[in-house]
Short mmCIF file of C-alpha atoms in Angstrom, two decimals:
data_model
loop_
_atom_site.label_atom_id
_atom_site.label_comp_id
_atom_site.label_asym_id
_atom_site.label_seq_id
_atom_site.Cartn_x
_atom_site.Cartn_y
_atom_site.Cartn_z
CA UNK H 1 118.30 201.67 144.29
CA UNK H 2 115.98 203.94 142.38
CA UNK H 3 112.96 205.06 144.40
CA UNK H 4 110.94 205.32 141.19
CA UNK H 5 111.45 201.75 139.91
CA UNK H 6 109.06 199.15 141.35
CA UNK H 7 109.44 195.38 141.13
CA UNK H 8 106.28 193.41 141.94
CA UNK H 9 105.68 189.67 142.35
CA UNK H 10 102.02 188.81 141.75
CA UNK H 11 99.62 187.71 143.07
CA UNK H 12 101.94 187.86 146.09
CA UNK H 13 105.58 187.40 147.02
CA UNK H 14 104.82 184.36 149.22
CA UNK H 15 103.55 181.33 147.29
CA UNK H 16 103.81 177.58 146.97
CA UNK H 17 106.92 176.14 145.31
CA UNK H 18 104.86 174.80 142.40
CA UNK H 19 102.87 178.01 141.84
CA UNK H 20 103.80 180.42 139.04
CA UNK H 21 104.47 184.04 139.92
CA UNK H 22 104.03 187.09 137.67
CA UNK H 23 107.07 189.39 137.62
CA UNK H 24 106.36 193.03 136.72
CA UNK H 25 108.54 196.14 136.67
CA UNK H 26 107.28 199.72 136.52
CA UNK H 27 108.83 203.19 136.76
CA UNK H 28 111.51 202.69 134.11
CA UNK H 29 112.26 205.11 131.30
CA UNK H 30 110.42 204.55 128.04
CA UNK H 31 112.15 201.70 126.11
CA UNK H 32 114.81 201.39 128.80
CA UNK H 33 116.91 198.20 128.61
CA UNK H 34 117.58 196.51 131.94
CA UNK H 35 118.82 193.21 133.34
CA UNK H 36 116.61 191.05 135.53
CA UNK H 37 118.39 188.74 137.94
CA UNK H 38 117.39 185.90 140.28
CA UNK H 39 119.54 184.40 143.00
CA UNK H 40 119.07 181.66 145.60
CA UNK H 41 121.18 179.64 148.04
CA UNK H 42 120.32 176.00 148.77
CA UNK H 43 120.64 173.93 151.96
CA UNK H 44 124.27 173.09 151.14
CA UNK H 45 125.23 176.72 150.63
CA UNK H 46 125.42 176.42 146.83
CA UNK H 47 124.43 179.64 145.05
CA UNK H 48 122.13 179.46 142.03
CA UNK H 49 121.59 182.46 139.75
CA UNK H 50 120.16 183.58 136.43
CA UNK H 51 119.82 186.79 134.42
CA UNK H 52 117.91 188.05 131.41
CA UNK H 53 117.81 191.27 129.39
CA UNK H 54 114.48 193.06 128.92
CA UNK H 55 113.32 196.25 127.20
CA UNK H 56 110.56 198.35 128.75
CA UNK H 57 107.53 199.43 126.76
CA UNK H 58 106.62 203.05 126.03
CA UNK H 59 105.22 203.43 129.54
CA UNK H 60 108.41 202.19 131.20
CA UNK H 61 106.91 198.84 132.20
CA UNK H 62 108.00 195.20 131.82
CA UNK H 63 105.81 192.15 132.31
CA UNK H 64 107.52 188.76 132.05
CA UNK H 65 104.22 187.19 130.99
CA UNK H 66 104.14 189.50 127.99
CA UNK H 67 107.68 190.58 127.15
CA UNK H 68 110.48 188.46 125.68
CA UNK H 69 113.95 188.12 127.12
CA UNK H 70 116.42 189.52 124.59
CA UNK H 71 119.37 187.57 125.97
CA UNK H 72 120.98 186.07 129.04
CA UNK H 73 120.08 182.73 130.66
CA UNK H 74 117.17 182.28 128.20
CA UNK H 75 115.40 184.10 125.39
CA UNK H 76 111.79 184.61 124.42
CA UNK H 77 108.63 184.92 126.51
CA UNK H 78 109.23 182.74 129.56
CA UNK H 79 107.27 184.00 132.59
CA UNK H 80 109.13 181.65 134.98
CA UNK H 81 112.42 181.63 133.09
CA UNK H 82 114.39 183.33 135.85
CA UNK H 83 113.57 180.39 138.13
CA UNK H 84 114.11 177.33 135.94
CA UNK H 85 117.22 178.78 134.25
CA UNK H 86 119.13 179.36 137.49
CA UNK H 87 122.54 177.66 137.42
CA UNK H 88 124.78 176.63 140.29
CA UNK H 89 128.01 178.53 140.86
CA UNK H 90 129.93 175.24 140.62
CA UNK H 91 129.69 172.23 138.31
CA UNK H 92 127.54 169.14 138.86
CA UNK H 93 125.27 170.46 141.59
CA UNK H 94 121.55 169.97 142.03
CA UNK H 95 119.44 172.29 144.15
CA UNK H 96 119.25 170.66 147.58
CA UNK H 97 115.82 171.30 149.06
CA UNK H 98 114.96 168.30 151.17
CA UNK H 99 113.21 169.87 154.16
CA UNK H 100 109.62 171.02 153.78
CA UNK H 101 109.80 173.30 156.82
CA UNK H 102 111.66 176.20 155.20
CA UNK H 103 110.78 177.98 151.94
CA UNK H 104 112.91 178.16 148.83
CA UNK H 105 113.92 181.84 148.90
CA UNK H 106 114.66 183.63 145.63
CA UNK H 107 115.89 187.22 145.35
CA UNK H 108 114.70 189.00 142.20
CA UNK H 109 116.37 192.26 141.20
CA UNK H 110 116.40 194.87 138.42
CA UNK H 111 119.71 196.34 137.24
CA UNK H 112 120.90 199.09 134.92
CA UNK H 113 122.55 197.90 131.75
CA UNK H 114 125.12 200.63 132.18
CA UNK H 115 126.70 202.08 135.35
CA UNK H 116 128.18 198.69 136.33
CA UNK H 117 124.76 197.14 136.72
CA UNK H 118 123.46 199.43 139.46
CA UNK H 119 120.48 197.86 141.24
CA UNK H 120 117.22 199.69 140.64
CA UNK H 121 114.78 197.50 142.59
CA UNK H 122 114.55 194.12 144.31
CA UNK H 123 111.96 191.75 145.77
CA UNK H 124 112.07 188.47 147.68
CA UNK H 125 110.00 185.46 146.62
CA UNK H 126 109.37 182.89 149.36
CA UNK H 127 108.34 179.62 147.73
CA UNK H 128 106.85 177.26 150.35
CA UNK H 129 106.83 173.48 150.11
CA UNK H 130 104.09 172.89 152.65
CA UNK H 131 100.70 174.59 152.53
CA UNK H 132 98.93 176.22 155.44
CA UNK H 133 97.30 173.60 157.64
CA UNK H 134 99.18 170.60 156.20
CA UNK H 135 100.54 168.50 159.07
CA UNK H 136 103.99 166.97 159.01
CA UNK H 137 104.57 163.93 161.24
CA UNK H 138 107.92 162.11 161.42
CA UNK H 139 107.21 158.37 161.39
CA UNK H 140 109.18 155.82 163.39
CA UNK H 141 106.82 152.90 163.75
CA UNK H 142 107.86 149.27 163.39
CA UNK H 143 110.39 149.19 160.58
CA UNK H 144 109.10 152.34 158.90
CA UNK H 145 111.22 155.48 158.86
CA UNK H 146 109.69 158.40 157.05
CA UNK H 147 107.44 161.45 157.17
CA UNK H 148 103.65 161.58 156.89
CA UNK H 149 101.95 164.64 155.40
CA UNK H 150 98.22 165.16 155.89
CA UNK H 151 96.06 167.93 154.35
CA UNK H 152 93.90 170.15 156.55
CA UNK H 153 90.22 169.36 156.94
CA UNK H 154 88.33 166.19 157.70
CA UNK H 155 88.87 164.43 154.40
CA UNK H 156 88.55 161.76 153.25
CA UNK H 157 91.67 162.08 151.09
CA UNK H 158 93.42 159.71 148.67
CA UNK H 159 96.65 158.11 149.97
CA UNK H 160 100.02 158.10 148.19
CA UNK H 161 103.32 156.39 149.03
CA UNK H 162 106.19 158.56 147.78
CA UNK H 163 109.39 156.70 146.87
CA UNK H 164 111.37 159.78 145.91
CA UNK H 165 114.21 158.95 148.28
CA UNK H 166 116.04 155.73 147.52
CA UNK H 167 118.40 156.03 150.48
CA UNK H 168 120.02 158.56 152.79
CA UNK H 169 118.37 161.82 153.81
CA UNK H 170 114.67 162.02 153.07
CA UNK H 171 113.57 164.50 150.43
CA UNK H 172 110.21 165.88 151.49
CA UNK H 173 109.61 168.27 148.59
CA UNK H 174 107.36 166.19 146.35
CA UNK H 175 105.47 164.59 149.25
CA UNK H 176 104.70 167.88 150.99
CA UNK H 177 103.57 169.50 147.75
CA UNK H 178 101.27 166.57 146.95
CA UNK H 179 99.78 166.86 150.45
CA UNK H 180 99.22 170.55 149.80
CA UNK H 181 97.11 169.47 146.81
CA UNK H 182 94.89 167.20 148.89
CA UNK H 183 96.66 163.85 149.30
CA UNK H 184 97.76 162.01 152.44
CA UNK H 185 101.37 161.22 151.58
CA UNK H 186 103.94 159.01 153.28
CA UNK H 187 107.53 159.36 152.09
CA UNK H 188 109.91 156.69 153.32
CA UNK H 189 113.64 156.08 153.55
CA UNK H 190 115.01 152.66 152.72
CA UNK H 191 118.49 152.90 154.24
CA UNK H 192 121.04 155.38 155.56
CA UNK H 193 118.45 157.46 157.43
CA UNK H 194 117.91 157.70 161.20
CA UNK H 195 118.64 154.26 162.69
CA UNK H 196 118.36 152.34 159.41
CA UNK H 197 121.36 150.43 158.08
CA UNK H 198 123.87 152.63 156.27
CA UNK H 199 124.14 150.17 153.40
CA UNK H 200 121.99 147.28 152.19
CA UNK H 201 122.68 144.33 149.90
CA UNK H 202 119.04 143.26 149.50
CA UNK H 203 115.75 145.14 149.36
CA UNK H 204 112.80 143.67 151.23
CA UNK H 205 109.37 144.25 149.76
CA UNK H 206 107.95 143.58 153.23
CA UNK H 207 109.11 147.08 154.24
CA UNK H 208 106.83 148.70 151.67
CA UNK H 209 103.97 146.37 152.56
CA UNK H 210 104.26 147.62 156.13
CA UNK H 211 104.32 151.22 154.89
CA UNK H 212 101.15 150.72 152.84
CA UNK H 213 99.32 149.19 155.80
CA UNK H 214 100.40 152.13 157.97
CA UNK H 215 99.22 154.61 155.34
CA UNK H 216 95.83 152.95 154.85
CA UNK H 217 94.98 153.03 158.53
CA UNK H 218 95.32 156.83 158.79
CA UNK H 219 92.05 158.45 159.84
CA UNK H 220 91.75 160.86 156.92
CA UNK H 221 92.52 158.32 154.19
CA UNK H 222 89.42 157.65 152.11
CA UNK H 223 90.72 155.84 149.04
CA UNK H 224 90.26 152.08 149.00
CA UNK H 225 93.79 151.52 147.72
CA UNK H 226 96.92 153.67 147.65
CA UNK H 227 98.94 155.33 144.95
CA UNK H 228 102.70 154.97 144.53
CA UNK H 229 104.93 157.61 142.94
CA UNK H 230 108.54 157.01 141.99
CA UNK H 231 111.49 158.21 139.94
CA UNK H 232 114.69 156.58 138.67
CA UNK H 233 115.73 153.51 140.73
CA UNK H 234 112.58 153.72 142.82
CA UNK H 235 110.65 153.25 139.55
CA UNK H 236 111.38 149.52 139.45
CA UNK H 237 110.57 149.30 143.16
CA UNK H 238 107.19 150.88 142.41
CA UNK H 239 106.57 148.31 139.66
CA UNK H 240 107.34 145.48 142.09
CA UNK H 241 105.15 146.99 144.81
CA UNK H 242 102.25 147.21 142.35
CA UNK H 243 102.89 143.69 141.04
CA UNK H 244 103.39 141.75 144.27
CA UNK H 245 101.53 143.68 146.97
CA UNK H 246 97.78 144.21 147.43
CA UNK H 247 95.97 147.55 147.74
CA UNK H 248 97.97 149.44 145.09
CA UNK H 249 95.47 151.08 142.73
CA UNK H 250 97.67 153.62 140.92
CA UNK H 251 101.40 153.72 140.16
CA UNK H 252 103.34 156.65 138.69
CA UNK H 253 106.65 155.53 137.18
CA UNK H 254 109.02 158.36 136.15
CA UNK H 255 112.16 157.60 134.12
CA UNK H 256 112.86 154.24 135.69
CA UNK H 257 113.63 150.74 134.45
CA UNK H 258 111.41 147.80 133.54
CA UNK H 259 113.61 145.39 135.50
CA UNK H 260 114.79 145.19 139.10
CA UNK H 261 118.12 147.03 139.14
CA UNK H 262 121.34 146.95 141.18
CA UNK H 263 120.06 145.13 144.31
CA UNK H 264 118.20 141.77 144.61
CA UNK H 265 114.57 142.04 145.73
CA UNK H 266 113.25 139.80 148.51
CA UNK H 267 109.77 139.16 149.88
CA UNK H 268 108.80 136.94 152.80
CA UNK H 269 112.49 136.01 153.29
CA UNK H 270 112.90 134.70 149.74
CA UNK H 271 114.39 136.31 146.64
CA UNK H 272 111.73 137.13 144.07
CA UNK H 273 113.83 139.12 141.58
CA UNK H 274 117.59 139.11 140.94
CA UNK H 275 119.31 142.37 140.03
CA UNK H 276 119.96 143.72 136.57
CA UNK H 277 123.53 144.98 136.72
CA UNK H 278 125.50 147.86 135.24
CA UNK H 279 128.60 147.80 133.03
CA UNK H 280 130.88 150.62 134.18
CA UNK H 281 132.96 150.25 130.99
CA UNK H 282 130.07 151.67 128.95
CA UNK H 283 130.11 155.06 130.67
CA UNK H 284 131.04 157.90 128.30
CA UNK H 285 133.15 160.75 129.68
CA UNK H 286 132.19 164.26 128.51
CA UNK H 287 134.15 167.51 128.39
CA UNK H 288 132.25 168.86 131.42
CA UNK H 289 133.57 166.01 133.57
CA UNK H 290 130.18 164.31 133.76
CA UNK H 291 129.56 160.82 132.41
CA UNK H 292 126.76 159.66 130.14
CA UNK H 293 125.64 156.31 131.54
CA UNK H 294 122.52 155.71 129.46
CA UNK H 295 123.89 152.57 127.79
CA UNK H 296 125.46 151.11 130.93
CA UNK H 297 122.60 148.90 132.08
CA UNK H 298 122.62 145.33 130.79
CA UNK H 299 119.82 144.48 128.39
CA UNK H 300 116.86 143.20 130.46
CA UNK H 301 115.49 141.37 127.40
CA UNK H 302 118.67 139.30 126.95
CA UNK H 303 117.98 135.68 127.85
CA UNK H 304 120.35 135.71 130.81
CA UNK H 305 118.63 138.82 132.28
CA UNK H 306 114.93 138.07 131.73
CA UNK H 307 114.52 136.91 135.34
CA UNK H 308 115.12 140.53 136.46
CA UNK H 309 112.03 141.82 134.59
CA UNK H 310 109.20 142.86 136.91
CA UNK H 311 106.03 140.82 136.21
CA UNK H 312 103.84 143.89 135.88
CA UNK H 313 101.04 141.86 134.30
CA UNK H 314 100.27 140.73 137.88
CA UNK H 315 99.38 144.28 138.94
CA UNK H 316 95.72 144.96 139.71
CA UNK H 317 96.00 148.76 139.58
CA UNK H 318 96.69 151.22 136.80
CA UNK H 319 100.07 152.58 135.64
CA UNK H 320 101.13 156.02 134.43
CA UNK H 321 104.48 155.69 132.65
CA UNK H 322 106.35 159.00 132.32
CA UNK H 323 109.52 159.11 130.24
CA UNK H 324 111.87 161.76 128.90
CA UNK H 325 113.04 161.56 125.31
CA UNK H 326 116.45 162.98 126.23
CA UNK H 327 117.02 160.98 129.43
CA UNK H 328 120.79 160.31 129.56
CA UNK H 329 120.67 158.33 132.80
CA UNK H 330 119.09 155.33 131.07
CA UNK H 331 116.85 154.61 128.13
CA UNK H 332 113.58 155.17 129.95
CA UNK H 333 111.51 155.47 126.74
CA UNK H 334 112.75 152.05 125.60
CA UNK H 335 111.79 150.61 128.99
CA UNK H 336 108.27 152.05 128.58
CA UNK H 337 108.02 150.37 125.18
CA UNK H 338 109.04 147.06 126.79
CA UNK H 339 106.43 147.41 129.52
CA UNK H 340 103.65 148.38 127.13
CA UNK H 341 104.46 145.38 124.91
CA UNK H 342 104.49 143.06 127.91
CA UNK H 343 101.16 144.27 129.23
CA UNK H 344 99.51 144.07 125.81
CA UNK H 345 100.88 140.57 125.31
CA UNK H 346 99.13 139.56 128.53
CA UNK H 347 95.89 141.18 127.41
CA UNK H 348 96.20 144.12 129.81
CA UNK H 349 95.29 147.74 129.06
CA UNK H 350 95.72 149.15 132.57
CA UNK H 351 98.29 151.75 131.58
CA UNK H 352 98.79 155.15 130.01
CA UNK H 353 102.06 156.74 129.04
CA UNK H 354 103.55 160.06 128.08
CA UNK H 355 106.96 160.95 126.69
CA UNK H 356 108.33 164.49 126.83
CA UNK H 357 110.66 165.65 124.01
CA UNK H 358 113.63 167.67 125.18
CA UNK H 359 113.22 166.65 128.82
CA UNK H 360 115.99 165.06 130.90
CA UNK H 361 116.06 162.46 133.64
CA UNK H 362 115.13 164.47 136.75
CA UNK H 363 111.48 165.37 136.22
CA UNK H 364 110.33 167.04 139.43
CA UNK H 365 107.64 169.47 140.63
CA UNK H 366 107.95 172.59 138.47
CA UNK H 367 109.84 175.87 138.80
CA UNK H 368 113.05 174.58 140.35
CA UNK H 369 116.43 175.11 138.60
CA UNK H 370 117.11 172.74 135.72
CA UNK H 371 120.03 170.43 136.54
CA UNK H 372 122.28 169.29 133.66
CA UNK H 373 124.53 167.05 135.78
CA UNK H 374 125.23 166.03 139.36
CA UNK H 375 126.67 163.22 141.45
CA UNK H 376 125.09 159.79 141.00
CA UNK H 377 124.77 157.68 144.14
CA UNK H 378 125.12 154.30 142.41
CA UNK H 379 128.20 154.97 140.28
CA UNK H 380 129.75 157.65 142.54
CA UNK H 381 130.66 160.04 139.72
CA UNK H 382 128.90 163.08 138.24
CA UNK H 383 126.54 162.08 135.44
CA UNK H 384 124.73 164.02 132.72
CA UNK H 385 120.97 163.91 133.12
CA UNK H 386 120.07 165.18 129.65
CA UNK H 387 117.39 167.58 128.51
CA UNK H 388 117.10 171.10 127.13
CA UNK H 389 116.36 173.56 129.97
CA UNK H 390 113.32 175.26 128.39
CA UNK H 391 111.74 171.98 127.22
CA UNK H 392 112.49 170.25 130.51
CA UNK H 393 110.88 173.06 132.50
CA UNK H 394 107.76 172.98 130.31
CA UNK H 395 107.50 169.20 130.73
CA UNK H 396 107.59 169.50 134.51
CA UNK H 397 104.61 171.87 134.52
CA UNK H 398 102.48 169.55 132.37
CA UNK H 399 103.63 166.38 134.13
CA UNK H 400 102.88 167.69 137.62
CA UNK H 401 99.26 168.45 136.70
CA UNK H 402 98.85 165.09 134.97
CA UNK H 403 100.13 163.15 138.00
CA UNK H 404 97.60 164.84 140.27
CA UNK H 405 94.77 164.18 137.82
CA UNK H 406 95.82 160.54 137.50
CA UNK H 407 95.83 159.97 141.25
CA UNK H 408 92.52 161.77 141.76
CA UNK H 409 90.88 159.65 139.07
CA UNK H 410 92.27 156.31 140.23
CA UNK H 411 92.09 156.97 144.00
CA UNK H 412 88.67 158.53 144.14
CA UNK H 413 87.12 159.46 147.48
CA UNK H 414 83.66 160.67 148.36
CA UNK H 415 84.79 164.14 149.45
CA UNK H 416 86.05 166.94 147.23
CA UNK H 417 89.81 167.52 147.46
CA UNK H 418 90.71 171.04 148.50
CA UNK H 419 94.14 172.45 147.80
CA UNK H 420 95.87 173.89 150.85
CA UNK H 421 96.49 177.63 150.76
CA UNK H 422 99.20 179.68 152.37
#
């Protein structure tokens, strides 16, 4: 490495996962062309990496907030481009970051364009999922299996039930980050985790009712009702929770369905919604080996399927519908249109919606690697998620702020919410 070249990560090299970082290089030759690289390894040992070509100014400096990438994983002025453009070293892999206890570690480096890419400088960015003072409590009470995150301080704080994980290992990323922004968050597993059944053939709404009661009784919770946040299959679960259960004041639905999908829904030992099913023959195979399954779901508006539609007009709380225009998992924008029409037909205006052009199915907290395709738990094949990397990354930044604003508005407490700091 060159002792003269300096790579700095500002305001500091340790930050929250959803915080931007300014990447600056100094000590280069005037107008020198170099390659910036980023590299990370996830919990499964999969390596993700990106690179971009930059040209120093007359003073030998590069600032990713100011200077455009001339080529590589992305082009143009993209301050966080090295992070969202990272690709896995094998096909159909998503970044696995389920535990909140360890940071997402990214190695940034500066390399010569010539001399076989000799490294000139490097720096390590530790991107934490849980803020300083946020408590993490594994929950095993009654039927509930999950993790409770509580912000530091006395509160009171608004409460959110996170349905990110449909089954299997819990993903704590979104829940821990929300807690770091001032929410008491419970994320729950439905099956396949701890001592829960490995497989289920019905979903019981009673489980989520128990989870909401547990969440509401936490000492620091100050909101009268709770919020629910979901994505994909858990989206229709969130609709049902808001429609059938009390104390749900705000529901965030991200790229889900307007009908109950795949598994019948029960409540108080009786079926309340049958399952909208999937036609495997409608999957489209692509050259990458991934399938496009967007048109696989049966039409929920067809007469024989209308019983699967969630009666969202029963909901007392407010909805935020988030859809991606380029979602290839299913036609989430069309489902939003269905839900808006249904609510309006029933004289309801308790909703707001946003659709992001160029975004794909997996809208998550920002600054993680964009994922074009990965294995799908329901169909057991790799599927294409859709989206254009740059547009998808931009949508995640805007969406993440909007979700927090929505919950703060709908789940108001007397105290001011303070974001946890590292």
